[in-house]
Coordinates of C-alpha atoms and ligand atoms in Angstrom, one line a residue:
M792 CA 52.6 16.0 -32.8
V793 CA 48.7 15.5 -31.9
V794 CA 48.5 19.6 -32.7
E795 CA 48.8 19.7 -36.7
E796 CA 46.9 16.1 -36.7
Y797 CA 43.9 18.6 -35.6
S798 CA 45.3 21.8 -35.7
E799 CA 43.0 22.3 -39.4
V800 CA 40.0 21.1 -37.2
A801 CA 40.8 22.8 -34.3
R802 CA 41.4 25.7 -36.2
H803 CA 37.1 25.9 -36.5
Y804 CA 35.8 22.7 -34.1
R805 CA 36.4 22.3 -30.4
I806 CA 35.6 18.2 -30.3
K807 CA 33.3 17.1 -27.5
E808 CA 32.1 13.2 -26.4
T809 CA 32.2 10.1 -29.0
V810 CA 28.8 9.4 -30.3
G811 CA 29.1 6.5 -31.8
S812 CA 32.3 3.7 -33.6
G813 CA 31.4 1.3 -36.3
G814 CA 34.1 -0.8 -37.5
F815 CA 37.3 1.8 -38.2
A816 CA 35.2 5.1 -37.5
K817 CA 35.7 6.8 -34.0
V818 CA 32.6 10.1 -34.0
K819 CA 32.5 12.6 -32.1
R820 CA 29.6 15.9 -31.4
A821 CA 31.4 19.0 -32.3
V822 CA 31.4 22.7 -32.3
H823 CA 31.2 24.2 -35.6
L824 CA 33.0 28.0 -34.0
P825 CA 31.8 30.5 -36.4
T826 CA 28.5 29.7 -36.3
G827 CA 28.9 27.2 -32.8
E828 CA 26.5 24.9 -34.7
I829 CA 26.4 21.3 -33.6
V830 CA 27.6 18.9 -35.2
A831 CA 29.2 14.9 -35.4
I832 CA 32.7 14.1 -37.2
K833 CA 34.0 10.5 -37.6
I834 CA 37.0 10.8 -37.0
M835 CA 39.3 8.1 -39.3
D836 CA 42.8 7.0 -39.4
K837 CA 44.4 6.6 -42.3
A838 CA 46.5 3.1 -41.6
A839 CA 44.4 2.0 -39.8
L840 CA 41.6 1.9 -42.1
G841 CA 43.7 -0.5 -44.4
S842 CA 42.2 -1.9 -47.4
D843 CA 38.9 0.0 -46.0
L844 CA 40.6 3.6 -47.1
P845 CA 38.9 3.2 -50.9
R846 CA 35.1 2.3 -48.8
V847 CA 35.9 6.4 -47.0
K848 CA 36.5 7.4 -50.6
T849 CA 33.2 6.2 -52.5
E850 CA 31.4 7.3 -49.7
I851 CA 33.0 10.7 -49.2
E852 CA 32.5 10.8 -53.1
A853 CA 28.1 9.8 -52.3
M854 CA 28.0 11.9 -49.5
K855 CA 29.1 15.1 -52.7
N856 CA 25.9 14.1 -54.7
L857 CA 23.5 13.2 -52.2
H858 CA 21.7 16.2 -51.3
H859 CA 18.1 15.5 -49.1
H860 CA 16.4 15.9 -45.6
H861 CA 16.6 12.0 -45.4
I862 CA 20.2 11.8 -46.5
C863 CA 22.3 12.4 -43.7
R864 CA 24.5 15.6 -44.8
L865 CA 28.4 15.7 -45.6
Y866 CA 29.9 19.3 -44.7
Q867 CA 33.2 19.3 -44.7
V868 CA 36.1 17.2 -45.0
I869 CA 39.5 17.8 -44.2
E870 CA 42.9 15.2 -45.2
T871 CA 45.9 15.4 -42.6
S872 CA 49.0 13.0 -43.1
R873 CA 47.3 10.7 -40.9
K874 CA 43.3 11.3 -40.8
I875 CA 39.7 12.0 -42.4
F876 CA 37.9 13.9 -40.8
M877 CA 34.3 14.1 -42.6
I878 CA 32.7 16.8 -40.5
L879 CA 28.2 15.7 -41.1
E880 CA 24.7 16.5 -39.7
Y881 CA 24.4 15.6 -36.3
C882 CA 21.2 13.6 -35.0
S883 CA 20.5 14.2 -31.7
G884 CA 18.3 11.6 -30.9
G885 CA 20.9 8.9 -31.8
E886 CA 19.9 4.9 -33.5
L887 CA 16.6 3.5 -34.4
F888 CA 17.8 0.6 -33.4
D889 CA 18.8 1.5 -30.4
Y890 CA 15.0 3.5 -30.6
I891 CA 13.1 0.0 -31.8
V892 CA 14.7 -1.7 -28.8
Q893 CA 13.8 0.5 -26.2
R894 CA 9.7 -0.3 -27.4
D895 CA 10.0 -3.6 -28.4
R896 CA 8.0 -2.9 -30.7
L897 CA 6.6 0.1 -33.0
S898 CA 2.7 1.2 -33.6
E899 CA 1.4 0.5 -37.3
G900 CA 1.7 4.4 -37.7
E901 CA 5.1 5.1 -36.3
S902 CA 6.4 2.3 -38.5
R903 CA 4.8 4.1 -40.7
T904 CA 6.0 7.4 -40.2
F905 CA 9.6 6.5 -40.5
F906 CA 9.2 4.1 -42.9
R907 CA 8.0 6.9 -45.6
Q908 CA 11.0 8.9 -45.0
I909 CA 13.5 6.0 -45.8
V910 CA 11.2 5.1 -48.5
S911 CA 11.8 9.1 -49.9
A912 CA 15.2 8.3 -48.7
V913 CA 16.2 5.2 -50.8
A914 CA 14.1 6.5 -53.7
Y915 CA 15.8 9.6 -54.4
M916 CA 19.3 7.4 -54.4
H917 CA 18.0 5.1 -56.6
N918 CA 17.2 7.4 -59.3
L919 CA 19.7 9.2 -58.7
G920 CA 21.8 5.6 -59.6
Y921 CA 22.8 5.1 -56.7
A922 CA 21.8 1.6 -54.7
H923 CA 23.0 2.0 -50.7
R924 CA 23.6 -1.2 -49.9
D925 CA 23.6 -1.3 -46.2
L926 CA 20.1 -0.5 -44.9
K927 CA 19.5 -1.3 -41.3
P928 CA 18.3 0.9 -38.3
E929 CA 21.9 0.9 -37.4
N930 CA 22.2 3.4 -40.2
L931 CA 19.2 5.2 -39.7
L932 CA 19.7 8.5 -37.5
I933 CA 16.8 9.9 -35.6
D934 CA 17.7 14.1 -35.5
D935 CA 16.3 16.8 -33.3
E936 CA 13.3 16.5 -34.5
Q937 CA 12.3 13.9 -35.2
N938 CA 13.5 12.5 -39.3
L939 CA 15.3 10.4 -40.2
K940 CA 18.4 11.1 -41.1
L941 CA 20.5 8.2 -43.4
I942 CA 24.0 7.3 -43.3
D943 CA 27.4 4.8 -43.8
F944 CA 27.3 5.2 -47.8
G945 CA 30.6 3.5 -47.9
L946 CA 29.0 0.0 -49.4
C947 CA 26.7 2.3 -51.7
A948 CA 27.5 1.7 -55.6
K949 CA 26.9 4.1 -58.5
P950 CA 27.0 0.9 -61.1
K951 CA 28.5 2.6 -64.4
G952 CA 26.0 1.2 -67.0
G953 CA 23.5 2.4 -65.1
M954 CA 20.8 0.8 -61.8
S955 CA 20.2 -1.9 -64.7
D956 CA 23.6 -3.0 -64.2
H957 CA 24.6 -6.0 -61.9
L958 CA 26.3 -5.8 -59.4
Y959 CA 29.2 -8.1 -57.8
T960 CA 31.0 -7.6 -54.5
C961 CA 29.1 -9.7 -51.5
C962 CA 28.5 -6.8 -48.5
G963 CA 26.4 -4.9 -46.3
S964 CA 24.8 -7.2 -43.3
P965 CA 24.1 -11.2 -43.2
A966 CA 20.6 -10.5 -41.8
Y967 CA 19.5 -7.4 -43.9
A968 CA 20.8 -9.4 -46.9
A969 CA 18.8 -10.5 -49.9
P970 CA 19.2 -14.0 -51.7
E971 CA 20.4 -13.1 -54.3
L972 CA 24.0 -10.9 -52.6
I973 CA 24.3 -14.9 -51.0
A974 CA 23.7 -16.9 -53.2
G975 CA 26.9 -14.7 -54.6
K976 CA 24.5 -14.2 -58.7
S977 CA 25.1 -11.5 -59.8
Y978 CA 22.6 -8.9 -58.1
M979 CA 20.7 -5.1 -58.7
G980 CA 21.4 -3.4 -56.0
S981 CA 17.9 -1.1 -55.6
E982 CA 16.8 -5.3 -55.8
A983 CA 19.2 -5.3 -52.7
D984 CA 18.4 -2.9 -50.9
L985 CA 13.9 -3.1 -51.1
W986 CA 15.2 -6.7 -49.8
S987 CA 16.5 -4.7 -46.8
M988 CA 13.6 -2.8 -46.4
G989 CA 11.7 -5.8 -46.0
V990 CA 13.8 -7.2 -42.6
L991 CA 14.4 -2.8 -41.8
L992 CA 10.1 -2.7 -42.6
Y993 CA 9.7 -6.1 -40.8
A994 CA 12.5 -5.3 -37.5
L995 CA 9.7 -2.1 -37.7
L996 CA 6.8 -3.7 -36.4
N997 CA 7.8 -7.0 -34.8
G998 CA 11.5 -5.6 -33.1
F999 CA 13.3 -9.3 -33.9
L1000 CA 13.6 -10.3 -37.6
P1001 CA 12.7 -12.0 -40.0
F1002 CA 15.6 -15.2 -40.5
D1003 CA 17.7 -14.4 -37.7
D1004 CA 20.2 -17.6 -36.3
D1005 CA 24.0 -18.1 -34.0
N1006 CA 24.6 -19.7 -37.5
I1007 CA 25.7 -17.8 -40.5
G1008 CA 25.6 -21.2 -42.7
M1009 CA 21.7 -21.8 -41.2
L1010 CA 21.2 -17.7 -41.3
Y1011 CA 21.9 -18.2 -44.8
R1012 CA 19.3 -20.9 -45.5
K1013 CA 16.0 -19.1 -43.7
I1014 CA 17.3 -16.2 -46.0
K1015 CA 17.1 -17.6 -49.4
A1016 CA 14.2 -20.7 -48.4
G1017 CA 11.6 -16.0 -47.9
K1018 CA 10.5 -17.9 -44.8
Y1019 CA 9.6 -15.4 -41.8
D1020 CA 7.1 -15.6 -38.5
T1021 CA 3.8 -13.1 -38.5
P1022 CA 3.4 -12.4 -35.3
D1023 CA -0.9 -11.5 -34.6
W1024 CA -0.8 -7.5 -33.9
L1025 CA 0.4 -7.9 -37.9
S1026 CA -2.4 -6.1 -40.0
P1027 CA -3.8 -7.6 -43.0
D1028 CA -1.6 -4.8 -45.2
S1029 CA 1.1 -5.2 -43.6
L1030 CA 2.0 -9.1 -43.9
I1031 CA 1.2 -7.9 -48.3
L1032 CA 3.2 -5.3 -48.0
L1033 CA 6.4 -7.7 -46.5
K1034 CA 5.3 -10.1 -49.3
Q1035 CA 6.5 -8.3 -51.3
L1036 CA 9.5 -6.8 -50.2
L1037 CA 10.5 -9.7 -49.1
Q1038 CA 10.3 -11.9 -52.5
V1039 CA 13.1 -14.1 -52.8
D1040 CA 12.9 -13.3 -56.1
P1041 CA 14.1 -10.8 -57.1
K1042 CA 12.4 -10.0 -60.3
R1043 CA 8.9 -10.1 -58.3
R1044 CA 10.1 -7.8 -55.1
I1045 CA 8.1 -4.4 -55.3
T1046 CA 10.2 -1.7 -56.8
V1047 CA 10.4 1.3 -54.9
D1048 CA 9.4 4.1 -57.5
K1049 CA 5.7 1.7 -56.5
L1050 CA 6.6 1.5 -52.7
L1051 CA 5.3 5.6 -53.2
N1052 CA 2.4 5.8 -53.1
H1053 CA 1.3 1.7 -51.8
S1054 CA -2.1 1.4 -50.3
W1055 CA 0.0 0.5 -47.0
I1056 CA 2.6 3.5 -46.8
T1057 CA -1.1 5.9 -48.3
N1058 CA -2.9 4.8 -45.0
D1059 CA -3.7 7.4 -43.1
I1060 CA -1.7 9.9 -44.3
G1061 CA -4.0 10.1 -47.9
V1062 CA -1.0 11.6 -50.1
P1063 CA 2.2 9.4 -51.5
V1064 CA 5.9 9.6 -50.7
E1065 CA 7.6 13.1 -51.8
W1066 CA 11.0 12.0 -52.8
H1067 CA 12.5 15.2 -54.2
S1068 CA 15.3 17.1 -51.9
K1069 CA 14.0 19.6 -50.3
H1070 CA 17.6 21.4 -50.6
Q1071 CA 18.0 23.4 -53.0
M1072 CA 21.4 23.3 -54.6
S1073 CA 21.9 25.4 -58.2
V1074 CA 20.7 28.8 -56.6
L1075 CA 22.4 30.1 -52.9
D1076 CA 21.2 32.1 -50.6
E1077 CA 21.3 34.8 -51.2
D1078 CA 21.3 36.3 -47.0
V1079 CA 24.6 33.2 -46.4
V1080 CA 26.2 34.5 -49.2
T1081 CA 25.4 39.0 -47.7
E1082 CA 26.9 37.5 -44.3
M1083 CA 30.1 35.4 -45.2
S1084 CA 31.5 38.2 -48.1
V1085 CA 31.2 40.9 -44.8
H1086 CA 32.8 38.5 -42.5
R1087 CA 34.9 37.4 -45.5
K1088 CA 34.8 41.4 -46.8
V1089 CA 35.2 39.9 -49.9
S1090 CA 32.5 41.5 -52.3
R1091 CA 29.1 38.9 -53.2
E1092 CA 30.9 38.0 -56.7
T1093 CA 34.4 36.6 -55.6
M1094 CA 32.2 35.1 -52.5
K1095 CA 29.4 33.5 -54.8
A1096 CA 32.4 32.3 -57.0
E1097 CA 34.2 30.6 -53.9
L1098 CA 31.3 28.7 -52.4
E1099 CA 30.4 27.1 -56.5
K1100 CA 33.5 25.5 -56.6
W1101 CA 31.9 23.4 -53.3
N1102 CA 35.0 22.4 -52.1
Y1103 CA 33.4 20.9 -49.4
D1104 CA 36.3 23.4 -47.3
Y1105 CA 35.7 25.4 -44.3
L1106 CA 33.6 27.4 -46.7
T1107 CA 31.4 25.3 -47.6
A1108 CA 31.1 23.8 -43.7
A1109 CA 30.2 28.1 -43.4
Y1110 CA 27.5 28.3 -45.4
F1111 CA 25.9 25.1 -45.1
L1112 CA 25.6 25.9 -41.4
L1113 CA 24.7 28.9 -41.8
L1114 CA 22.3 28.0 -44.3
K1115 CA 20.9 25.1 -41.0
K1116 CA 20.5 27.5 -39.1
K1117 CA 18.2 30.4 -40.9
T1118 CA 15.7 28.1 -41.3
S1119 CA 16.1 26.6 -37.8
G1120 CA 15.1 30.6 -37.7
R1121 CA 18.2 31.0 -35.8
P1122 CA 20.7 34.6 -36.6
V1123 CA 22.7 34.2 -39.8
R1124 CA 25.5 35.3 -38.2
L1125 CA 28.9 34.5 -38.0
Q1126 CA 32.0 35.2 -34.8
M1127 CA 34.9 36.9 -35.5
T1128 CA 37.0 33.2 -35.4
L1129 CA 35.9 32.3 -39.3
Ligands
3I7_1223 N1 25.3 2.6 -36.3 C1 26.5 4.2 -36.5 C2 27.4 4.2 -35.1 C3 27.7 6.1 -35.7 O1 28.1 6.5 -36.9 C4 27.7 7.9 -36.8 C5 27.2 8.0 -36.6 C6 26.7 9.7 -36.9 C7 26.4 11.0 -37.0 C8 26.7 11.1 -35.0 N2 25.5 11.9 -35.5 N3 25.1 12.4 -36.7 C9 25.9 11.5 -37.0 C10 27.6 10.3 -38.9 C11 27.5 8.4 -39.3 C12 28.7 7.5 -38.9 C13 28.9 6.9 -39.3 O2 28.9 6.8 -40.5 N4 29.8 5.8 -39.0 C14 30.2 4.6 -39.0 C15 29.8 4.0 -41.3 C16 30.5 3.1 -41.4 C17 31.6 2.6 -40.4 C18 32.1 2.9 -39.2 C19 31.6 4.2 -38.8

């Protein structure tokens, strides 16, 4: 029964058009009825997921721990007998991939603005012990303030023994995959991410990939050789940074901490990349707690205790979306339907 499947979702959201799909998921735009805020809902059919189900669990657990202004925020998870719904932050500007294609390539200045945001998100992840492992322009969305938001944490890894632990599963998209990863050797997720960031920076500055071939064997050979074209519009500083990122030997590759105040990164801007999250998670916002406790006719203490469970249920969603309204300067008000 479709109604049963969607009842929990339909109670709080009005689902609109599809905004994207990838592999085993369809993503739709939706309205969160109690606040009127726009969200994205990633819908997955458990049966169709098959062996990909662990990837979804990985993504959900990772996103519950990753709170950063350049990482797409998870608001709520709804699981029914047949489906999993992830309620996510909406990014009206679409994929960075399409943004580059529409412009052929970006100027060094615009590439720097975007790349600094990617460095901020990756530095945050690496400092929390996570590696993304599938960094590419298709997984970077643009919000209505031209901010990048990283998505798709289905392949991210948090090695048990911390970031020094080696990973073995070969994954991610071939054109962005590091040489050590496609060589089948054990590799460090963080080092593989830095290689992918090199491919990403190259794509921003040139509008095409450093290593490309229709034949996967040829592609792998090009990646392992680590040789790429250097069009004449690339500045000497850009060439230096690309060389430090696209180092075939992972031990010689630059680390994200060294990137934070790299001369190319700070050029024209003057300040290093700030990677700490702007999202405050430990202290609940008093105005939002007030609105929710009044609306639910419970005491503030009761509402605070409920919210501090971070169940990623409709209360967590209402809290995050009211907070988003407040930071965007809109009234912190709930409609009657909560
Ligand atoms: N390449 C992105 C296609 C659209 O996918 C998304 C869009 C949004 C989005 C759109 N607006 N705001 C957020 C949020 C999440 C995803 C996503 O995780 N897609 C996906 C990743 C891996 C496998 C299958 C699907």
